Coordinates of C-alpha atoms in Angstrom, one line a residue:
M1 CA 18.1 -15.6 72.9
K2 CA 19.1 -14.8 69.4
S3 CA 16.9 -17.2 67.8
I4 CA 14.3 -15.5 69.9
S5 CA 14.8 -12.1 68.5
R6 CA 15.1 -13.0 65.3
F7 CA 11.7 -14.4 65.6
L8 CA 10.4 -10.9 66.7
F9 CA 11.8 -8.9 64.2
L10 CA 10.0 -11.2 61.7
A11 CA 6.6 -11.3 63.3
I12 CA 6.6 -6.9 63.6
G13 CA 8.6 -6.4 60.3
L14 CA 6.7 -7.9 58.0
P15 CA 3.4 -6.4 59.1
V16 CA 5.5 -2.5 58.8
F17 CA 7.2 -3.8 55.7
M18 CA 3.2 -4.4 53.8
V19 CA 1.8 -1.0 55.6
A20 CA 5.1 0.5 53.5
Q21 CA 4.1 -1.0 50.3
S22 CA 0.7 0.9 51.1
N23 CA 1.9 3.8 52.2
N24 CA 4.0 3.9 48.8
V25 CA 0.3 3.7 46.9
Q26 CA -1.2 6.4 48.7
S27 CA 2.1 8.2 48.4
A28 CA 2.0 7.5 44.1
W29 CA -1.8 8.7 44.5
R30 CA -0.9 12.3 46.2
A31 CA 2.1 13.2 43.7
L32 CA 0.0 12.1 40.8
Q33 CA -3.2 14.5 42.0
D34 CA -0.5 17.4 42.7
Y35 CA 1.3 16.5 39.2
E36 CA -2.8 17.4 37.9
T37 CA -3.2 20.2 40.1
S38 CA 0.0 21.6 38.4
K39 CA -0.9 20.7 35.1
K40 CA -4.9 23.1 35.2
E41 CA -2.6 25.8 36.5
G42 CA -0.9 26.1 33.0
Q43 CA 2.9 24.7 35.5
P44 CA 3.1 21.2 34.8
D45 CA 5.6 20.1 37.8
Y46 CA 7.7 16.5 36.1
S47 CA 9.4 16.4 39.2
Y48 CA 5.3 15.6 40.8
L49 CA 5.0 12.6 38.0
Q50 CA 8.4 11.3 38.7
K51 CA 7.5 10.8 42.2
A52 CA 4.4 9.3 41.3
K53 CA 6.1 6.9 39.2
E54 CA 8.6 6.1 41.9
K55 CA 6.5 5.1 44.1
I56 CA 3.5 3.3 42.3
D57 CA 7.1 1.1 40.7
L58 CA 8.0 0.0 44.6
A59 CA 4.4 -1.3 44.8
R60 CA 4.5 -2.7 41.6
E61 CA 7.1 -4.1 42.7
H62 CA 6.3 -6.4 45.9
A63 CA 4.9 -9.1 45.6
D64 CA 1.6 -8.5 48.7
T65 CA 0.8 -4.9 46.7
K66 CA 1.4 -5.8 43.1
D67 CA -1.7 -7.4 41.8
K68 CA -4.3 -5.5 44.0
P69 CA -6.4 -3.2 41.9
K70 CA -6.0 -0.2 43.9
T71 CA -2.1 -0.1 43.1
L72 CA -2.6 -1.5 38.8
T73 CA -5.8 0.9 39.1
Y74 CA -2.8 3.6 39.8
T75 CA -0.2 1.8 37.5
S76 CA -2.5 3.1 34.6
K77 CA -3.1 6.6 35.7
I78 CA 0.5 7.2 36.2
Y79 CA 1.9 5.8 33.4
Y80 CA -0.8 6.9 31.0
A81 CA -0.3 10.4 32.7
L82 CA 3.5 9.6 31.4
F83 CA 2.9 8.8 28.4
I84 CA 0.9 12.2 26.9
Y85 CA 4.0 13.8 28.8
N86 CA 6.6 12.4 26.7
W87 CA 4.4 12.6 23.6
E88 CA 3.8 16.5 24.5
Q89 CA 7.7 16.7 25.1
E90 CA 7.6 15.2 21.8
K91 CA 6.1 17.8 20.2
K92 CA 7.6 20.3 21.7
K93 CA 10.8 19.4 20.3
L94 CA 9.2 18.9 16.7
S95 CA 8.2 22.8 16.8
A96 CA 11.3 23.9 16.5
T97 CA 11.9 21.9 12.9
L98 CA 8.1 22.0 11.8
T99 CA 5.4 24.7 11.5
N100 CA 2.2 22.6 10.7
K101 CA 0.3 21.6 13.1
S102 CA -1.3 18.2 12.3
Q103 CA 2.0 17.5 10.9
I104 CA 3.7 17.9 14.6
V105 CA 1.0 16.2 16.1
D106 CA 1.1 12.5 13.6
E107 CA 5.0 13.2 13.7
A108 CA 4.8 12.9 17.9
Y109 CA 2.2 10.0 17.6
G110 CA 4.7 8.1 15.1
N111 CA 8.2 8.9 17.6
V112 CA 6.8 8.9 21.3
D113 CA 7.9 5.6 23.0
I114 CA 4.8 3.5 23.5
K115 CA 6.2 1.5 26.5
E116 CA 4.6 3.5 29.5
F117 CA 1.0 3.2 27.1
E118 CA 1.5 -0.6 27.1
I119 CA 2.3 -0.7 30.7
A120 CA -1.0 1.3 31.2
G121 CA -3.3 -1.1 28.9
E122 CA -1.9 -4.1 31.2
A123 CA -2.3 -2.9 34.3
M124 CA -6.0 -1.3 33.3
E125 CA -6.8 -4.8 31.8
K126 CA -5.8 -6.9 34.6
V127 CA -7.8 -4.1 36.9
M128 CA -11.3 -5.4 34.5
L129 CA -10.6 -8.9 34.5
S130 CA -10.6 -8.7 38.0
E131 CA -13.8 -6.9 38.4
E132 CA -15.2 -8.7 35.4
K133 CA -17.7 -10.8 37.6
Q134 CA -18.4 -8.4 39.8
S135 CA -21.9 -6.4 40.5
E136 CA -20.1 -3.3 40.9
K137 CA -17.1 -2.6 39.5
P138 CA -15.5 0.5 41.6
Y139 CA -11.7 0.6 40.1
T140 CA -13.4 -0.1 36.8
M141 CA -15.5 2.6 36.5
E142 CA -12.4 4.7 37.8
L143 CA -10.3 3.7 34.8
L144 CA -13.1 4.3 32.6
P145 CA -12.4 7.7 31.2
I146 CA -8.9 7.0 31.0
A147 CA -9.8 3.7 29.2
M148 CA -11.3 5.7 25.9
N149 CA -9.3 8.1 25.6
M150 CA -6.5 5.5 25.4
F151 CA -8.5 4.2 22.8
S152 CA -8.6 7.7 20.9
E153 CA -4.9 7.3 21.5
M154 CA -4.1 3.6 19.8
Q155 CA -5.7 4.9 16.6
N156 CA -3.8 8.6 16.6
L157 CA -0.3 6.0 17.0
A158 CA -1.6 3.6 14.6
I159 CA -1.7 6.9 11.9
G160 CA 1.4 8.4 13.7
R161 CA 3.5 5.2 13.1
F162 CA 1.7 4.8 9.7
K163 CA 3.0 8.3 8.4
V164 CA 6.7 7.5 9.5
K165 CA 7.0 4.7 8.1
K166 CA 6.9 2.2 11.0
Y167 CA 4.4 -0.3 9.3
E168 CA 5.2 -2.9 11.5
E169 CA 3.6 -0.9 14.1
S170 CA 1.0 0.7 12.2
M171 CA -0.4 -2.3 11.1
D172 CA -0.9 -4.2 15.1
L173 CA -2.4 -0.8 16.1
F174 CA -4.9 0.0 13.5
D175 CA -5.8 -4.6 13.8
Q176 CA -5.9 -3.9 17.6
T177 CA -7.9 -0.5 17.6
Y178 CA -10.3 -2.5 15.0
Q179 CA -10.5 -5.3 18.0
G180 CA -11.6 -2.8 20.6
F181 CA -14.5 -1.4 18.2
K182 CA -15.9 -4.5 17.0
L183 CA -16.0 -5.9 20.7
A184 CA -18.0 -2.3 21.2
G185 CA -20.1 -3.7 18.7
K186 CA -19.0 -1.4 16.0
K187 CA -17.0 -2.8 12.7
D188 CA -15.0 0.2 11.4
T189 CA -13.8 -0.7 8.4
L190 CA -10.7 1.6 7.3
L191 CA -9.3 0.7 10.8
I192 CA -8.5 -3.2 9.3
E193 CA -8.1 -1.8 6.0
N194 CA -5.1 0.7 6.9
A195 CA -3.9 -2.2 9.5
M196 CA -4.0 -4.1 5.2
L197 CA -1.9 -1.5 4.2
S198 CA 0.5 -1.0 6.8
A199 CA 1.2 -4.9 6.7
E200 CA 0.7 -4.8 2.5
R201 CA 3.9 -2.1 3.2
A202 CA 5.6 -3.8 5.6
S203 CA 5.8 -6.6 3.0
Q204 CA 3.8 -8.9 6.0
F205 CA 2.0 -10.9 3.4
D206 CA 0.8 -13.3 6.0
K207 CA -0.8 -10.4 7.9
V208 CA -2.6 -9.0 4.7
I209 CA -4.1 -12.2 3.8
E210 CA -4.8 -12.3 7.6
F211 CA -6.6 -9.4 7.8
G212 CA -8.5 -9.9 4.3
K213 CA -9.7 -12.8 6.1
T214 CA -10.7 -10.8 9.1
M215 CA -12.6 -9.0 6.2
K216 CA -14.1 -11.9 4.9
D217 CA -14.8 -13.1 8.2
D218 CA -16.7 -10.1 9.6
K219 CA -18.4 -9.5 5.5
V220 CA -17.1 -6.0 5.1
A221 CA -14.5 -7.5 2.5
T222 CA -14.4 -5.3 -0.8
A223 CA -13.3 -5.5 -4.0
E224 CA -9.6 -3.9 -3.0
T225 CA -9.6 -6.7 -0.1
Y226 CA -9.7 -9.9 -2.9
N227 CA -6.7 -7.3 -5.1
K228 CA -5.4 -6.9 -1.9
I229 CA -5.0 -10.6 -0.8
H230 CA -4.1 -11.8 -4.8
F231 CA -1.0 -9.4 -4.3
A232 CA 0.3 -11.1 -1.2
Y233 CA 0.2 -14.2 -2.7
L234 CA 2.1 -13.2 -4.9
G235 CA 4.3 -11.8 -3.0
K236 CA 4.6 -15.2 -1.6
K237 CA 5.5 -17.0 -5.3
D238 CA 2.3 -18.7 -4.7
T239 CA 0.1 -18.0 -7.7
A240 CA -2.2 -20.5 -8.0
N241 CA -4.0 -18.8 -4.4
A242 CA -3.6 -15.4 -5.7
E243 CA -5.6 -16.5 -8.7
A244 CA -8.3 -18.3 -6.3
A245 CA -8.3 -14.9 -4.5
L246 CA -9.3 -13.0 -7.6
K247 CA -11.8 -15.2 -8.8
D248 CA -13.7 -15.5 -5.4
G249 CA -13.3 -11.8 -5.6
I250 CA -14.4 -11.7 -9.4
A251 CA -17.4 -13.8 -8.2
I252 CA -18.7 -11.5 -5.6
F253 CA -17.8 -8.4 -7.7
P254 CA -18.5 -9.2 -11.1
N255 CA -18.0 -5.8 -12.4
D256 CA -14.9 -4.4 -10.4
K257 CA -12.6 -3.9 -13.4
G258 CA -9.1 -3.9 -11.2
L259 CA -10.0 -7.8 -10.2
I260 CA -10.9 -8.4 -13.7
L261 CA -7.5 -7.1 -15.2
N262 CA -5.6 -8.4 -12.6
F263 CA -6.7 -11.7 -13.6
I264 CA -5.8 -11.0 -16.7
N265 CA -2.3 -10.3 -15.7
I266 CA -2.4 -13.4 -14.7
C267 CA -3.7 -15.2 -17.2
L268 CA -1.1 -13.5 -19.5
Q269 CA 1.8 -14.5 -17.6
Q270 CA 0.2 -18.6 -17.2
R271 CA 0.0 -18.1 -21.4
K272 CA -4.0 -18.8 -20.8
E273 CA -4.5 -16.4 -23.7
A274 CA -8.0 -17.8 -24.0
A275 CA -9.1 -16.9 -20.8
A276 CA -7.3 -13.9 -20.8
M277 CA -9.7 -12.8 -23.8
D278 CA -13.3 -14.1 -22.3
Y279 CA -11.3 -11.3 -19.3
I280 CA -10.3 -8.9 -21.7
E281 CA -14.3 -8.9 -23.6
K282 CA -15.9 -8.9 -20.4
A283 CA -14.6 -5.8 -19.2
I284 CA -14.3 -3.9 -22.1
E285 CA -17.7 -4.2 -22.3
K286 CA -17.9 -2.6 -18.8
D287 CA -16.2 0.3 -20.0
P288 CA -15.5 0.8 -23.3
K289 CA -13.4 3.9 -23.1
N290 CA -10.4 2.3 -21.3
C291 CA -7.5 2.8 -23.4
A292 CA -5.6 0.2 -21.2
L293 CA -8.4 -2.5 -21.8
Y294 CA -7.8 -2.6 -25.8
V295 CA -3.9 -2.0 -25.5
V296 CA -3.3 -5.0 -23.1
R297 CA -6.4 -7.3 -25.8
G298 CA -3.5 -5.7 -28.1
N299 CA -0.7 -7.5 -26.6
V300 CA -2.7 -10.7 -26.1
F301 CA -2.8 -10.5 -30.1
D302 CA 0.3 -9.5 -30.4
N303 CA 2.1 -12.2 -28.1
Q304 CA 0.6 -14.6 -30.1
A305 CA 1.5 -13.0 -34.2
N306 CA 4.9 -13.2 -32.5
P307 CA 6.2 -15.8 -29.6
K308 CA 9.3 -15.7 -28.6
S309 CA 11.5 -18.8 -26.2
L310 CA 10.7 -19.0 -22.7
K311 CA 14.1 -20.1 -22.8
T312 CA 15.5 -17.1 -24.5
G313 CA 13.5 -15.2 -25.1
K314 CA 14.3 -15.1 -28.6
D315 CA 11.5 -14.4 -31.7
T316 CA 10.9 -18.1 -32.7
T317 CA 8.9 -19.3 -35.8
K318 CA 6.1 -17.0 -36.7
P319 CA 2.3 -18.9 -36.8
A320 CA 0.4 -19.6 -39.8
N321 CA -2.3 -17.1 -39.5
F322 CA 0.4 -14.7 -38.6
N323 CA -1.0 -11.9 -40.4
E324 CA -4.7 -12.7 -39.1
L325 CA -3.5 -11.7 -35.7
M326 CA -1.5 -9.1 -36.5
L327 CA -4.9 -7.3 -38.2
K328 CA -6.5 -8.0 -34.7
A329 CA -3.4 -6.4 -32.9
E330 CA -3.7 -3.9 -35.3
R331 CA -7.3 -2.9 -34.9
A332 CA -7.4 -3.1 -30.8
Y333 CA -4.6 -1.0 -30.6
L334 CA -5.9 1.7 -32.9
K335 CA -9.0 1.7 -30.7
A336 CA -6.4 2.2 -27.7
V337 CA -5.3 5.1 -29.6
E338 CA -8.5 6.5 -30.7
C339 CA -9.4 6.4 -27.3
D340 CA -6.7 8.3 -25.7
P341 CA -4.9 10.0 -28.7
N342 CA -1.9 11.1 -25.6
S343 CA -1.1 7.5 -24.8
F344 CA 2.4 6.7 -25.2
D345 CA 2.0 3.0 -25.2
S346 CA -1.1 3.0 -27.6
N347 CA 1.3 5.0 -30.1
F348 CA 4.5 3.0 -29.6
N349 CA 2.4 -1.0 -29.5
L350 CA 1.0 0.3 -32.8
G351 CA 4.3 1.5 -34.2
A352 CA 6.1 -1.4 -33.5
V353 CA 3.5 -3.8 -35.0
Y354 CA 3.4 -2.2 -37.9
N355 CA 7.7 -2.3 -38.2
N356 CA 7.1 -5.9 -37.4
W357 CA 5.0 -6.3 -40.1
G358 CA 7.0 -4.3 -42.6
N359 CA 9.9 -6.4 -41.6
W360 CA 7.6 -9.8 -42.5
Y361 CA 6.9 -8.8 -45.5
S362 CA 10.7 -7.3 -45.9
Q363 CA 11.9 -10.9 -45.3
S364 CA 9.0 -13.6 -46.3
G365 CA 9.8 -16.1 -49.3
T366 CA 11.1 -14.7 -52.2
P367 CA 12.0 -10.6 -52.7
S368 CA 9.2 -9.4 -54.9
S369 CA 8.0 -5.5 -55.4
D370 CA 4.3 -6.3 -54.2
N371 CA 6.2 -7.6 -50.8
D372 CA 8.5 -4.2 -50.9
K373 CA 5.6 -2.6 -51.5
K374 CA 3.6 -3.8 -48.9
A375 CA 6.8 -3.5 -46.5
K376 CA 7.4 0.4 -47.1
E377 CA 3.8 0.8 -46.4
Y378 CA 3.5 -0.8 -43.1
W379 CA 7.1 1.0 -41.8
N380 CA 5.0 4.5 -43.2
N381 CA 2.0 3.4 -40.8
S382 CA 4.9 2.7 -37.8
I383 CA 6.8 5.9 -38.0
L384 CA 3.3 7.7 -38.2
F385 CA 3.1 6.5 -34.9
L386 CA 6.6 6.0 -33.1
E387 CA 6.9 10.2 -34.6
K388 CA 3.5 11.2 -31.6
C389 CA 5.7 9.4 -29.0
V390 CA 8.7 11.8 -30.1
Q391 CA 6.1 14.3 -29.6
L392 CA 4.6 13.1 -26.2
R393 CA 8.8 12.3 -25.2
S394 CA 11.1 14.3 -27.2
D395 CA 13.3 12.2 -24.4
D396 CA 12.9 8.5 -25.4
K397 CA 16.2 7.6 -27.3
N398 CA 14.9 4.2 -28.0
V399 CA 12.2 5.6 -30.0
V400 CA 14.5 8.0 -32.0
K401 CA 17.2 5.6 -32.7
N402 CA 13.9 3.4 -34.4
L403 CA 12.7 5.8 -35.9
I404 CA 16.2 6.4 -38.0
R405 CA 16.1 2.7 -38.8
I406 CA 12.9 2.5 -40.2
Y407 CA 13.5 6.0 -41.5
R408 CA 16.5 4.2 -43.6
M409 CA 14.2 1.4 -44.6
A410 CA 11.4 3.4 -45.3
D411 CA 13.5 5.0 -48.8
K412 CA 13.5 8.7 -46.2
T413 CA 17.0 9.1 -46.5
E414 CA 17.2 12.9 -45.8
K415 CA 14.8 11.9 -42.6
A416 CA 17.9 9.6 -41.9
T417 CA 20.2 11.6 -42.3
A418 CA 19.0 15.3 -41.0
A419 CA 18.4 12.9 -37.3
T420 CA 21.5 11.4 -36.9
A421 CA 23.2 14.7 -37.9
K422 CA 21.1 16.4 -35.1
Q423 CA 21.9 13.6 -32.6
K424 CA 25.3 14.1 -33.3
A425 CA 25.8 17.6 -32.9
G426 CA 23.6 17.1 -29.4
D427 CA 20.3 18.4 -30.6
P428 CA 18.1 17.1 -27.8
N429 CA 15.2 17.0 -30.3
P430 CA 16.5 15.8 -33.6
I431 CA 13.6 14.0 -34.8
E432 CA 11.5 17.0 -37.0
L433 CA 8.0 17.0 -36.6
S434 CA 5.6 17.4 -39.7
P435 CA 2.9 20.7 -37.8
T436 CA 0.0 18.4 -38.8
L437 CA 0.9 15.8 -37.0
N438 CA -1.8 15.0 -35.3
D439 CA -4.6 15.6 -37.9
D440 CA -2.3 12.8 -40.2
I441 CA -3.1 10.2 -37.4
K442 CA -6.7 11.5 -36.7
K443 CA -7.2 10.5 -40.3
F444 CA -5.5 7.7 -40.9
I445 CA -7.3 6.5 -37.5
G446 CA -10.4 7.3 -39.2
S447 CA -9.9 5.5 -42.1
K448 CA -9.1 2.4 -40.6
I449 CA -12.0 2.2 -37.8
K450 CA -15.3 2.3 -40.2

């Protein structure tokens, strides 16, 4: 008798339970409708949305209903509504401290939990896959408006995550949105570029390279794509592939200054001066008024004239063609100053060249009046451009220190003494500059560059 009663209980209990699960889906649907009605009326009642979640969760947890298209459809709708509700609550919270509406919206997207958004998306994907091969797709069509909204929300979430510096999350969201647009037949390059930028900010170098490959495969790569790939490889300490990326980029974008300058830097780091100089000359041809290019050219000759030990970093023996190399460095730096008279780097490098040249004459061979005269001539030239550096950056203590030293070497003892006294007295401007300094420099450069 006991076993029969148990059998009868199971026999009638199973269909009753299945009906209960079906009722949960219906109850969830009704609660969602009530919530949407209250929202349209301007008084959203969150209790309806909570009830809808409770009921649909029961249906989601049961094996008989969890994979039914109807259950999945209402799961997607309810959880998307929960995501939007949470985002709106986040906006309200931010409104207490922020006034800029755009900032509030962006930060709300940056801070809102996306768990509900992900559940809604997963349920939607299952519905669409289940109806993929069917001629009629009722649930897919029902979800289509939400799918379009969610697609836009992904882009908003990506931007929001980026703005609050959640770069790894923004990286994935930008990438997913790009892939979605690509499936729809549109390649939105800004999305994949933003994915790459997010990966760069997150120091996810492998991801930067991966997104770069995507851009190359999709034929949307720009010169900046190759620059970013190169920097990613440098981040991985892979100089060979960094150099290869730049070469690939230059082959496609031969006139891009950024690619050329980065290639020059890599060549210089590897002591490939000849290759670097070749690209410097090409870059100058394309941009003859670019002060930075002349500075780099001067650096190459300057480093060749004044070599340093790789181990100690100290000066080593000067090359036999020291004067020839210094003359080339001088000309390059003069051209840099001519292109931009207020470039601190150009003026400082030129001042340093004249200082080193004067030191070389002062220390080379047997002391002579000719060498002494030549040394002082170069030190005076150095003073001219280092004083310009003081004019540009009066608080640069290193320049002031060097100037006082060179004043003494050039027999400008009064200037050295006055500057030292002012320095000890706490004067923030211990160097007294000539009112004709800029004109003097202009005349000097004019006499050198003809």
